[in-house]
Short mmCIF file of C-alpha atoms and ligand atoms in Angstrom, two decimals:
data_model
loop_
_atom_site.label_atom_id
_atom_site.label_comp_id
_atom_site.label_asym_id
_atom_site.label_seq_id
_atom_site.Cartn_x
_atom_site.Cartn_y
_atom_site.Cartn_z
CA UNK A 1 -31.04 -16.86 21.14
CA UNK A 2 -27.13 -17.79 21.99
CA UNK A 3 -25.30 -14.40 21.92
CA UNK A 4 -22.01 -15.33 19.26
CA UNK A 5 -19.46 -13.18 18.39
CA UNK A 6 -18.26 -12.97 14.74
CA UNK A 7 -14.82 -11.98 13.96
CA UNK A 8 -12.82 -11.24 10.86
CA UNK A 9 -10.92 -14.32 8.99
CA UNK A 10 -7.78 -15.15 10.29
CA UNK A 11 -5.29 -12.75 9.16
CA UNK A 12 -7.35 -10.36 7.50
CA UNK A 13 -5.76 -6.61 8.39
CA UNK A 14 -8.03 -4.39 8.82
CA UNK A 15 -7.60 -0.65 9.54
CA UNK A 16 -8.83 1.44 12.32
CA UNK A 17 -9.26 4.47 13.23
CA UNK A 18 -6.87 6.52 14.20
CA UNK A 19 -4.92 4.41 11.98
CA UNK A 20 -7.23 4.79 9.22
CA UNK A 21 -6.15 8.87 8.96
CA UNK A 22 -2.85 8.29 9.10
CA UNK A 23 -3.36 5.78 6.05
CA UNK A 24 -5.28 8.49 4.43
CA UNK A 25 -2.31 11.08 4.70
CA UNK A 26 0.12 8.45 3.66
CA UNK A 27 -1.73 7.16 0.77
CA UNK A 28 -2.41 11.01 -0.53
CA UNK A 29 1.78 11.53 -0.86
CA UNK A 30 1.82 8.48 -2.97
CA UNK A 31 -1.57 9.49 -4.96
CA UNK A 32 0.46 13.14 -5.33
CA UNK A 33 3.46 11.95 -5.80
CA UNK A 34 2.81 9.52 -8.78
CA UNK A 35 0.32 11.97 -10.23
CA UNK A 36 2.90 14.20 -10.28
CA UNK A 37 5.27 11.86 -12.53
CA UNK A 38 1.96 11.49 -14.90
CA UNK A 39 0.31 7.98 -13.63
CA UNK A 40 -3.35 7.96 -13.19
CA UNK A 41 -5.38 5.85 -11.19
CA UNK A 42 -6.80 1.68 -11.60
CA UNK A 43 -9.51 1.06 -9.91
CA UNK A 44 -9.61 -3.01 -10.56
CA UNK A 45 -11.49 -5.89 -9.77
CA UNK A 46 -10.70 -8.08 -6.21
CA UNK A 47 -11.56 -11.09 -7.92
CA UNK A 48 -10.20 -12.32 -11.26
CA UNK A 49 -9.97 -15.65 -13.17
CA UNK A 50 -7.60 -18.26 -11.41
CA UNK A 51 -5.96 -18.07 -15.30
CA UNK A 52 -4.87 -14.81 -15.18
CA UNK A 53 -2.35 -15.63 -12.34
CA UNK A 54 -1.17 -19.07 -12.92
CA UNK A 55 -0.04 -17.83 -16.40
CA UNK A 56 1.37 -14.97 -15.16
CA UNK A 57 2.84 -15.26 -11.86
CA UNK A 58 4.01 -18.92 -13.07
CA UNK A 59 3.26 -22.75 -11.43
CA UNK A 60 5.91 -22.96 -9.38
CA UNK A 61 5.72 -20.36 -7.39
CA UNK A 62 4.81 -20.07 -4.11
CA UNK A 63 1.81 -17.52 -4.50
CA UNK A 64 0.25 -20.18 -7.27
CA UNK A 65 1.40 -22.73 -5.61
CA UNK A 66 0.41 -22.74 -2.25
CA UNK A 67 -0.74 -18.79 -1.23
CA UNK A 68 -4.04 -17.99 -3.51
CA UNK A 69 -7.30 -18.17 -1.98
CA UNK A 70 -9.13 -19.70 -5.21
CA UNK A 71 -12.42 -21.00 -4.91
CA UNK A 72 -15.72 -22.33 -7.81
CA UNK A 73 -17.98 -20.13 -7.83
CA UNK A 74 -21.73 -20.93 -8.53
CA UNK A 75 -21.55 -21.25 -11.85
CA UNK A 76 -18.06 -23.88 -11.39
CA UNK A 77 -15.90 -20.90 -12.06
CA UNK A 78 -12.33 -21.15 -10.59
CA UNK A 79 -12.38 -17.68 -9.18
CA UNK A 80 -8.88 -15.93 -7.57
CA UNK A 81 -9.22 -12.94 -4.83
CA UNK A 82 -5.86 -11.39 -6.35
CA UNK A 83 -2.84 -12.23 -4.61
CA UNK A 84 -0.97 -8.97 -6.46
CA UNK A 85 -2.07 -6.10 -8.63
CA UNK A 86 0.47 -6.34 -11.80
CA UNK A 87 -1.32 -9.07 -13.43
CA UNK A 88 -4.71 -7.20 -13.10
CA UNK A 89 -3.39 -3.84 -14.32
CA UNK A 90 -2.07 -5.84 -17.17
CA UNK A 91 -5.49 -7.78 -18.01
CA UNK A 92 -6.97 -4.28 -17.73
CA UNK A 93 -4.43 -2.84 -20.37
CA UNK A 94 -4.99 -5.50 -22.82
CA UNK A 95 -9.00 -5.75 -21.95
CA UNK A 96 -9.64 -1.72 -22.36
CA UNK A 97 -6.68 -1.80 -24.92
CA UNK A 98 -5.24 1.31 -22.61
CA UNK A 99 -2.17 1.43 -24.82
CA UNK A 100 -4.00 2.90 -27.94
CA UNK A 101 -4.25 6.24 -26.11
CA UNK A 102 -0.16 7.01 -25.67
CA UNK A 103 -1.66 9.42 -22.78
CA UNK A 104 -2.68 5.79 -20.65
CA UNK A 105 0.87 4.32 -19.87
CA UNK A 106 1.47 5.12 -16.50
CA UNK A 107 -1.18 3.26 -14.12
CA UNK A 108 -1.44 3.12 -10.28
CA UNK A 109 -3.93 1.20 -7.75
CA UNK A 110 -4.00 0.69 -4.54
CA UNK A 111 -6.21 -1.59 -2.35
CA UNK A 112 -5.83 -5.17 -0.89
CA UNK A 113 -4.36 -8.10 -1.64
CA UNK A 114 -4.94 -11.47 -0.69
CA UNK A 115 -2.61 -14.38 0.40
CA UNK A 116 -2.61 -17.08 2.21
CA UNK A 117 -0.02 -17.38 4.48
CA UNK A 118 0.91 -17.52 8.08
CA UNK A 119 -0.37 -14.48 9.69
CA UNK A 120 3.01 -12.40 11.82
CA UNK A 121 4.29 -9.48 12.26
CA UNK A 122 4.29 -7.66 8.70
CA UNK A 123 2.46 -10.62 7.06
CA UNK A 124 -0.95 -10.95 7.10
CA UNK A 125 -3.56 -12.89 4.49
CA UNK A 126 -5.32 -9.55 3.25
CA UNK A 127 -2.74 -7.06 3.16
CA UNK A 128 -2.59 -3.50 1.28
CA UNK A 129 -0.10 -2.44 -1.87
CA UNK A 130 0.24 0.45 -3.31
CA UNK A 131 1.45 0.06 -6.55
CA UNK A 132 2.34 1.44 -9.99
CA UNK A 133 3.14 0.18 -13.75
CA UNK A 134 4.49 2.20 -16.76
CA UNK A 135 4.33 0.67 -20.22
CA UNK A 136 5.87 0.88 -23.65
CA UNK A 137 9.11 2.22 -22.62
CA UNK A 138 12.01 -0.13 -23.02
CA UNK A 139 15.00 2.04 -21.59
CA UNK A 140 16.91 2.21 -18.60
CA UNK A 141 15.79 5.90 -18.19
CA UNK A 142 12.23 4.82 -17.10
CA UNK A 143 13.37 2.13 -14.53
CA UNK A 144 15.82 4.99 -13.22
CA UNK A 145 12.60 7.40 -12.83
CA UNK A 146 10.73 4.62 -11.05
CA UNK A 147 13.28 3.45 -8.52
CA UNK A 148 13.90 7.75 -7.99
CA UNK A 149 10.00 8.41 -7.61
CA UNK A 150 10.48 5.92 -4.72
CA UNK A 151 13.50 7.04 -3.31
CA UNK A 152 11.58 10.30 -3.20
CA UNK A 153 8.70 9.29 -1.10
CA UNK A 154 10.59 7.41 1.26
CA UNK A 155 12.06 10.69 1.52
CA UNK A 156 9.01 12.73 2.13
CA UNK A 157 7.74 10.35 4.36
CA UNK A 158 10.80 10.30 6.37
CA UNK A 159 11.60 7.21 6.46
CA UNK A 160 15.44 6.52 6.16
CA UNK A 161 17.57 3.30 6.16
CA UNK A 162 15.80 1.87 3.52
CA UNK A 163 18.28 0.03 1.00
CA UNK A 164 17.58 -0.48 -2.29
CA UNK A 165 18.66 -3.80 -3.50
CA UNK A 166 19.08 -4.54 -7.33
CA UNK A 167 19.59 -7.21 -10.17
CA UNK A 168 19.13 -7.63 -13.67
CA UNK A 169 17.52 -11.28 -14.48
CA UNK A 170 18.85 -10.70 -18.16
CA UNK A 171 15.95 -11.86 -20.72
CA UNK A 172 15.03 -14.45 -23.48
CA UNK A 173 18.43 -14.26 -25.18
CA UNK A 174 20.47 -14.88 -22.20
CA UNK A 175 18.77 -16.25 -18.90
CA UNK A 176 18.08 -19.95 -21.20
CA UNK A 177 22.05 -20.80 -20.83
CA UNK A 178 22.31 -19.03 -16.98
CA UNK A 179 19.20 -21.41 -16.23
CA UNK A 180 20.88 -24.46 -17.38
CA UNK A 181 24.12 -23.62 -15.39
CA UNK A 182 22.18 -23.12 -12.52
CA UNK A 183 20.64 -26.21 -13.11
CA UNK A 184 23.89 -28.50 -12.83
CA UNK A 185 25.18 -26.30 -9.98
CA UNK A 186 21.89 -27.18 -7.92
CA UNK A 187 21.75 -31.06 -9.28
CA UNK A 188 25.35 -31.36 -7.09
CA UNK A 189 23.71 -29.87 -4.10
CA UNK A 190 20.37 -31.50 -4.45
CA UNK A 191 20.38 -33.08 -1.23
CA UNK A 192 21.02 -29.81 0.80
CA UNK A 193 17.89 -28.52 -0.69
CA UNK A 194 14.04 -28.02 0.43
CA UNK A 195 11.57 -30.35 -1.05
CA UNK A 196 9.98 -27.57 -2.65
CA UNK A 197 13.20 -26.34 -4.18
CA UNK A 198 14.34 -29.98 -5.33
CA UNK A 199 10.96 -30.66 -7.39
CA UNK A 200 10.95 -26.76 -8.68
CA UNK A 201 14.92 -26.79 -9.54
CA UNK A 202 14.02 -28.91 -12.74
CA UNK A 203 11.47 -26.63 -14.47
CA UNK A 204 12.06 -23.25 -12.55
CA UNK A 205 15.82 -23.19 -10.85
CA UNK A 206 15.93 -19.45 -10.38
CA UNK A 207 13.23 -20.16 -7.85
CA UNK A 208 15.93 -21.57 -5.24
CA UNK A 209 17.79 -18.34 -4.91
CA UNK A 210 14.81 -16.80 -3.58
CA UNK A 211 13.75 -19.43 -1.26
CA UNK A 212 14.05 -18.46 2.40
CA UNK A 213 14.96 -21.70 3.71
CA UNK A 214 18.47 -21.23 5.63
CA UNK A 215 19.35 -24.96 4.05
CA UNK A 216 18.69 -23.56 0.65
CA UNK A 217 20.26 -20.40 1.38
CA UNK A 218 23.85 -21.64 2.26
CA UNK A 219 23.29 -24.03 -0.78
CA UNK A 220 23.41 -21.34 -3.24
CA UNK A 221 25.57 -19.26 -1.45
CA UNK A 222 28.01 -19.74 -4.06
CA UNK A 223 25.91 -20.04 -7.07
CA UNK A 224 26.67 -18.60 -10.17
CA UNK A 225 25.94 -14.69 -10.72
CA UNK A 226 23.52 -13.98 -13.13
CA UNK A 227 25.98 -10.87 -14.30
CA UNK A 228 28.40 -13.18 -15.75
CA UNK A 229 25.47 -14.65 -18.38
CA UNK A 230 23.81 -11.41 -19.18
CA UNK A 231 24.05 -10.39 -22.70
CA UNK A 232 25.39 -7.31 -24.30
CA UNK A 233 22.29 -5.39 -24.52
CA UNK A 234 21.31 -6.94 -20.89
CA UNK A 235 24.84 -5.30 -19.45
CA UNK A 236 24.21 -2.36 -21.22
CA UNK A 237 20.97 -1.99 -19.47
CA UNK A 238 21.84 -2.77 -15.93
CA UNK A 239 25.25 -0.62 -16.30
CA UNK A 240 22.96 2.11 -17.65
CA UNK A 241 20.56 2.16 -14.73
CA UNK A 242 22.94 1.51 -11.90
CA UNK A 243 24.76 4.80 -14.14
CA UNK A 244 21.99 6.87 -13.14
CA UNK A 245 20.96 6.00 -9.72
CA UNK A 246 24.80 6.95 -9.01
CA UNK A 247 24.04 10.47 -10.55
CA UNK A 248 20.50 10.88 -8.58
CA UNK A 249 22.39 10.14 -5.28
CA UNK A 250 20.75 6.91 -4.64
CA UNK A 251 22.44 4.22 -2.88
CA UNK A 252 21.93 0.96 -4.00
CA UNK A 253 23.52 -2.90 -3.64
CA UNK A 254 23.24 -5.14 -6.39
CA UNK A 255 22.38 -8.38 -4.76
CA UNK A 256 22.68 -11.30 -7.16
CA UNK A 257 20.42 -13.78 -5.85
CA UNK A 258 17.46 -11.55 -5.71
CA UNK A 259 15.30 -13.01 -8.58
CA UNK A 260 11.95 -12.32 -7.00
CA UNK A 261 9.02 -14.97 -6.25
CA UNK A 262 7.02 -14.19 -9.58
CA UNK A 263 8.06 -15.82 -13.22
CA UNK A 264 6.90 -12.61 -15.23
CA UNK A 265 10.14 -10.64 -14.79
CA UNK A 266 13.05 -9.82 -17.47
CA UNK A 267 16.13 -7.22 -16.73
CA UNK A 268 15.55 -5.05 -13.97
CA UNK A 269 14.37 -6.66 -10.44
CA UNK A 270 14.62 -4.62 -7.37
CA UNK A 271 13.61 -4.83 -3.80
CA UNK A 272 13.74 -1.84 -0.94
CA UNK A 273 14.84 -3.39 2.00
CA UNK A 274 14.36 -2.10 5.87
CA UNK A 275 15.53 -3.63 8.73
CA UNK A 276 13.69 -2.26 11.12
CA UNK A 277 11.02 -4.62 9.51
CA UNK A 278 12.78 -8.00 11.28
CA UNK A 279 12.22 -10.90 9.53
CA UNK A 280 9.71 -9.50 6.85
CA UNK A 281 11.81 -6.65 5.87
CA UNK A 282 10.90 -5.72 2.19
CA UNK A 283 8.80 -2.71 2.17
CA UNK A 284 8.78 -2.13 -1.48
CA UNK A 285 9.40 -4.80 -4.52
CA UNK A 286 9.31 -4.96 -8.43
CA UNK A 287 10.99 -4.52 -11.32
CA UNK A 288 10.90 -5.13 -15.49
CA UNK A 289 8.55 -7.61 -16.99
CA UNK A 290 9.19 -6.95 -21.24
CA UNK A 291 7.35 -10.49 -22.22
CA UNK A 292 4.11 -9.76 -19.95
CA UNK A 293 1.37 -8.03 -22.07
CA UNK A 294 2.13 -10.04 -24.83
CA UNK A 295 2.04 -13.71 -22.95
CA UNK A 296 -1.31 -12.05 -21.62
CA UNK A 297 -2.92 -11.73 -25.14
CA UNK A 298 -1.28 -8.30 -25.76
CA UNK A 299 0.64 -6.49 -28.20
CA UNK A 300 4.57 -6.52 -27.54
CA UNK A 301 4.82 -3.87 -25.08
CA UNK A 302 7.75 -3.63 -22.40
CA UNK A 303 6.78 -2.84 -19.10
CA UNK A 304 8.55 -2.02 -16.21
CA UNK A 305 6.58 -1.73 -12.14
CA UNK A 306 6.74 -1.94 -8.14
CA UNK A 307 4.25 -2.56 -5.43
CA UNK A 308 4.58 -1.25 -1.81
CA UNK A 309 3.35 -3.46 1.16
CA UNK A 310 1.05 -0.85 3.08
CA UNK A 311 1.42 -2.37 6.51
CA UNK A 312 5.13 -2.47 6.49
CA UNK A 313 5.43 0.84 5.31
CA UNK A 314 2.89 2.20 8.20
CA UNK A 315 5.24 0.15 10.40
CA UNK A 316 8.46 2.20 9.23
CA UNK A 317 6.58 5.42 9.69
CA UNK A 318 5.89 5.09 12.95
CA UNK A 319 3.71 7.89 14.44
CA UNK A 320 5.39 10.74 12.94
CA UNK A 321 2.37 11.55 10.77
CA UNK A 322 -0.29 13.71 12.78
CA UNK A 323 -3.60 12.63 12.43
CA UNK A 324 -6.29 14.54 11.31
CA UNK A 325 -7.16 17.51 13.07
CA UNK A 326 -9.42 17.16 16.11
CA UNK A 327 -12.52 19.03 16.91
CA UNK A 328 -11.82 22.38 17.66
CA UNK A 329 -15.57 22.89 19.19
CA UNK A 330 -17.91 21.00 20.95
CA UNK A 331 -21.52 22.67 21.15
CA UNK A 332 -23.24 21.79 24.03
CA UNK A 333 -27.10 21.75 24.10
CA UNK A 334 -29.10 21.00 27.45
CA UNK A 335 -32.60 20.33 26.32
CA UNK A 336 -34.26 19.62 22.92
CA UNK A 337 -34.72 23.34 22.12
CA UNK A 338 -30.68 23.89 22.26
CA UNK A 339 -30.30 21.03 20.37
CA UNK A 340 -32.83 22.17 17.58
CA UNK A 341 -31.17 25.51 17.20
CA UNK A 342 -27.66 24.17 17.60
CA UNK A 343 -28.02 21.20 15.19
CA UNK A 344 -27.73 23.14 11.71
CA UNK A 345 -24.70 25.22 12.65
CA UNK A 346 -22.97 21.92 13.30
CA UNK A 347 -23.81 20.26 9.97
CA UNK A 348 -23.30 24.05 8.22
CA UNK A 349 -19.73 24.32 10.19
CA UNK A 350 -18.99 20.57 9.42
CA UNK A 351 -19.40 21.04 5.78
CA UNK A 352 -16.97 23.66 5.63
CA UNK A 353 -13.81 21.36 7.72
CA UNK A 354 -14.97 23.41 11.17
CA UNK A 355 -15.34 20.20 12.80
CA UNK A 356 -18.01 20.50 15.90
CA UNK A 357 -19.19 17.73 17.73
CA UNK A 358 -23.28 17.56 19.04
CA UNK A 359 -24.47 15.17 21.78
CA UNK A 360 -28.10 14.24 20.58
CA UNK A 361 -28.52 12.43 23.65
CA UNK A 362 -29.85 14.83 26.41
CA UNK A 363 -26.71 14.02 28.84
CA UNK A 364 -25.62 16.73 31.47
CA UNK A 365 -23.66 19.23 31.38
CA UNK A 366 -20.61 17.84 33.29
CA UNK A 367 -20.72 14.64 31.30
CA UNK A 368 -20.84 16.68 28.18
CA UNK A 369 -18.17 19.24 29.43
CA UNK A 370 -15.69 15.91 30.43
CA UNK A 371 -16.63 14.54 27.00
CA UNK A 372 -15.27 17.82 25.72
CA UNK A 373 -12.70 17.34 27.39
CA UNK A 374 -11.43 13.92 26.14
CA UNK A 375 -11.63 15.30 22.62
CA UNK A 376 -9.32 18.02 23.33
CA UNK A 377 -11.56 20.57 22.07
CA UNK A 378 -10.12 24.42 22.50
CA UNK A 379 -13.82 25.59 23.16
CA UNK A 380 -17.26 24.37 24.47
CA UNK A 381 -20.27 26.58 23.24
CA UNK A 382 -23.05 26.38 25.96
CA UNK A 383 -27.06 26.66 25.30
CA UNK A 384 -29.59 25.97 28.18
CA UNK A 385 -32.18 27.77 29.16
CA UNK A 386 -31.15 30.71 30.59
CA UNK A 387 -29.39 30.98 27.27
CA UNK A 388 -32.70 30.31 25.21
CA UNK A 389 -34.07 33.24 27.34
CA UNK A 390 -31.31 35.88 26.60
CA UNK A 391 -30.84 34.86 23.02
CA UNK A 392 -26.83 34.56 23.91
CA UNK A 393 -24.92 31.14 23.93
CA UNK A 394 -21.83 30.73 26.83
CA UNK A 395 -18.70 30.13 24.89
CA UNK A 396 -15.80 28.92 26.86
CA UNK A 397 -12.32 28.45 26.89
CA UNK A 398 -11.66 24.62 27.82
CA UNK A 399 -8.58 25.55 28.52
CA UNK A 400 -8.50 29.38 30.29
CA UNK A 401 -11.86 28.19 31.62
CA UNK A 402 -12.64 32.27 30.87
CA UNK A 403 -16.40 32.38 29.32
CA UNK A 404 -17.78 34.78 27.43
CA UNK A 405 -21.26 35.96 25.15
CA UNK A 406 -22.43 35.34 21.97
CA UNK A 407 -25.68 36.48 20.99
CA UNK A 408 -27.40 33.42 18.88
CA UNK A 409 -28.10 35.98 15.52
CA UNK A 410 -23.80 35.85 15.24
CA UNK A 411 -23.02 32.21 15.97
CA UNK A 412 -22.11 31.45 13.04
CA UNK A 413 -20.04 34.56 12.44
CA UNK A 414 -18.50 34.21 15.99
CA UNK A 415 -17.28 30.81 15.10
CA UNK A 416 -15.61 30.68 12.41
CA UNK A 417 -13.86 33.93 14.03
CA UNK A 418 -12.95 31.62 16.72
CA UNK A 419 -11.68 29.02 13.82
CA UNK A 420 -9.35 31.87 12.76
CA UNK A 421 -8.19 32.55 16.32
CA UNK A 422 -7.34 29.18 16.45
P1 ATP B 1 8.01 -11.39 1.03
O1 ATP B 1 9.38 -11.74 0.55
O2 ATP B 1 8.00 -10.60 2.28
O3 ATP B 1 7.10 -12.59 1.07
P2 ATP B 1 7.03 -10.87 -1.59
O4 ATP B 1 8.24 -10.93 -2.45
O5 ATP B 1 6.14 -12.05 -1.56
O6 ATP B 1 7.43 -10.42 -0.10
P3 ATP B 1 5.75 -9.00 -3.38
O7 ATP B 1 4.91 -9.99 -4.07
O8 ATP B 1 6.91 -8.45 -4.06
O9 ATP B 1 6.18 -9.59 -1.95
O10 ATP B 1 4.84 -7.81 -2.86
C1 ATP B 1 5.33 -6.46 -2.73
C2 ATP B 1 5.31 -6.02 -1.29
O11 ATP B 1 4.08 -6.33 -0.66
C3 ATP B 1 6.34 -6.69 -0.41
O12 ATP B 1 7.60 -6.08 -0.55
C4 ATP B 1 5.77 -6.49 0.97
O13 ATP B 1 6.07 -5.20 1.46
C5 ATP B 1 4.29 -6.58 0.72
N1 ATP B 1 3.77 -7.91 1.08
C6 ATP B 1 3.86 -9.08 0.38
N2 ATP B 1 3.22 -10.08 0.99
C7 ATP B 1 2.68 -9.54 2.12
C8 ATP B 1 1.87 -10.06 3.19
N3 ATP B 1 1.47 -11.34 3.21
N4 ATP B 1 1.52 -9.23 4.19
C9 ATP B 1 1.90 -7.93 4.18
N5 ATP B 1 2.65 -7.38 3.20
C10 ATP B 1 3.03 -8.16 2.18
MG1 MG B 2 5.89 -13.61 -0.25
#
């Protein structure tokens, strides 16, 4: 038979080890952190209705548009791998009615996302978030806790230069009126915009201050500001929250084109920004979405979230994180007895985080010693036959080389003094 090689779809990020531990540490000071502030864990479905995100994400976007891997199903189904999380956690609220419990309001996943765009650096078709929601509280205060909580792991992960950029895309009373101004500002420029941007700048307008085209950029360089059309309780809102980042210490820019790529958001939208990233340089994103769990078959309930892009924040970290401890022993059997005798203290030690490595191959004891070696173990525990015979196992010092005893009725013992030593 032809020998092929399969590889993963284009794009599709996948994490290896070591990478994969430092993940794990990463991902367990977000898990503590949030947990911390009261959120509890989602653990959603990949796949989910097409529906679900063309009503909530919005037609003319560029996700439903042109970025969601959607496909029929057996049964004719149009079927979405999700392109986000907030629309899921916000089926789930509705489905499970979460809300009835007060105790349910804070909500966090994390896990892949899928999108289907041109794989580069920091952009990739399955891709990780971590993200949270909170629900059912309308004031400034929460959005301020949020945007803090994240300002606070950027901290602990030591990551700095990360700018937090802010706007406020008002809601039903007021954006109607900045829409339609935006709307004859863009019809004068229509020419100096994408195609994309000239068919969306009819039904969604705020879509062409986000678009990344440089043509489309300059165009609504000078647009209008959405400030100048927010309402009174809008202004109050955005004053109050840009109030209390000031007090927390938090820097921040307010950056009035930033209206995000998704339709579901009202007041508050934010992005953390790193440039260290290059061109994809958003490491965080979110913001307030007030209308969402009703226009998803919900009771009114204001909502306000964020999602972090995995990969890009792995990217800022660099290698500061240690990985996960490496073996500290390696025991060393040469012949099937040794092996028998040495094979439950491994699993016993294992269990306990003593990590050991065991060749059950019969290999030498130079290739095991080198392999012992490579894994930077601190010592080798030795058991041939002259060992069988004396009932005493060589320990030695990979590093001092110096060996000494240890009768087989203490191993266990012996080790896990060594573990201490160590
Ligand atoms: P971008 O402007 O880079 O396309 P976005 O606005 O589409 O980002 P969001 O939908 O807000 O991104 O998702 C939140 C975060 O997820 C982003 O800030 C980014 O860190 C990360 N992210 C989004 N798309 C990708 C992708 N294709 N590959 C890797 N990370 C991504
Ligand atoms: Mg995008």
């Amino acid at each position: 038979m032809k020998k092929i090689q399969i590889k993963t779809v284009k794009g599709f990020n996948e994490v290896l080890p070591p990478e994969s531990f430092r993940w794990r540490l990463v991902e367990d000071k977000f898990r503590d952190l949030l947990e911390g502030y009261g959120f509890a864990e989602l653990r959603l479905a990949l796949l989910e209705p097409t529906e679900l995100f063309a009503r909530s994400i919005g037609g003319e976007t560029d996700i439903v548009e042109k970025e969601m891997y959607t496909f029929a199903d057996r049964s004719d189904r149009s079927l979405t791998l999700r392109p986000e999380g907030t629309a899921s956690v916000v089926r789930a609220y509705n489905q499970y009615s979460l809300g009835k419990s007060s105790e349910i309001n804070k909500l966090y996943y994390v896990g892949p996302m899928f999108r289907y765009e041109r794989p580069q650096k920091g952009r990739y078709r399955q891709f990780h978030q971590l993200g949270a929601e909170v629900f059912g509280e309308e004031s400034f205060y929460q959005d301020a806790e949020t945007l803090v909580m994240l300002a606070q792991l950027f901290h602990a992960l030591s990551i700095k230069g990360v700018e937090l950029h802010l706007n406020s895309l008002g809601c039903d009373a007021c954006r109607p009126a900045f829409r339609d101004h935006l709307k004859d500002y863009l019809s004068q420029r229509h020419e100096a915009l994408c195609e994309d941007c000239r068919r969306r700048s009819l039904e969604n307008p705020l879509r062409a201050l986000d678009c990344k085209n440089p043509y489309c950029r300059e165009a609504v360089a000078d647009a209008p500001p959405i400030s100048d059309s927010l309402c009174d309780d809008c202004s109050l809102h955005f004053t109050g929250l840009c109030g209390l980042l000031e007090d927390a210490g938090i820097d921040f820019q307010i950056n009035p084109r930033l209206v995000r790529g998704l339709d579901y958001y009202t007041r508050t939208t934010f992005e953390f920004l790193a440039g260290d990233l290059g061109a994809q340089n958003a490491v965080a994103a979110g913001g307030r979405y007030d209308r969402l769990v009703e226009e998803l078959g919900g009771k009114a309930t204001p909502a306000f979230g964020f999602a972090i892009g995995f990969e890009r924040l792995m990217m800022l970290i660099g290698s500061e994180v240690a990985p996960l401890t490496s073996p500290l022993v390696a025991l060393i059997p040469l012949g099937e007895e040794a092996l028998g005798l040495l094979f439950p203290i491994h699993v016993d030690l294992n269990r306990k985080a003593q990590v050991t490595t065991l060749s059950f191959q019969q290999k030498s004891l130079k290739s095991q010693l080198k392999k012992a070696d490579k894994d930077g173990v601190i010592y080798a525990l030795i058991v041939g036959q002259d060992e069988l015979a004396q009932g005493e196992a060589i320990c030695r010092n990979m590093r001092t080389k110096e060996q000494t005893k240890l009768p087989f009725e203490r191993l266990r013992e012996s080790l896990r003094e060594l573990y201490h030593e160590c």
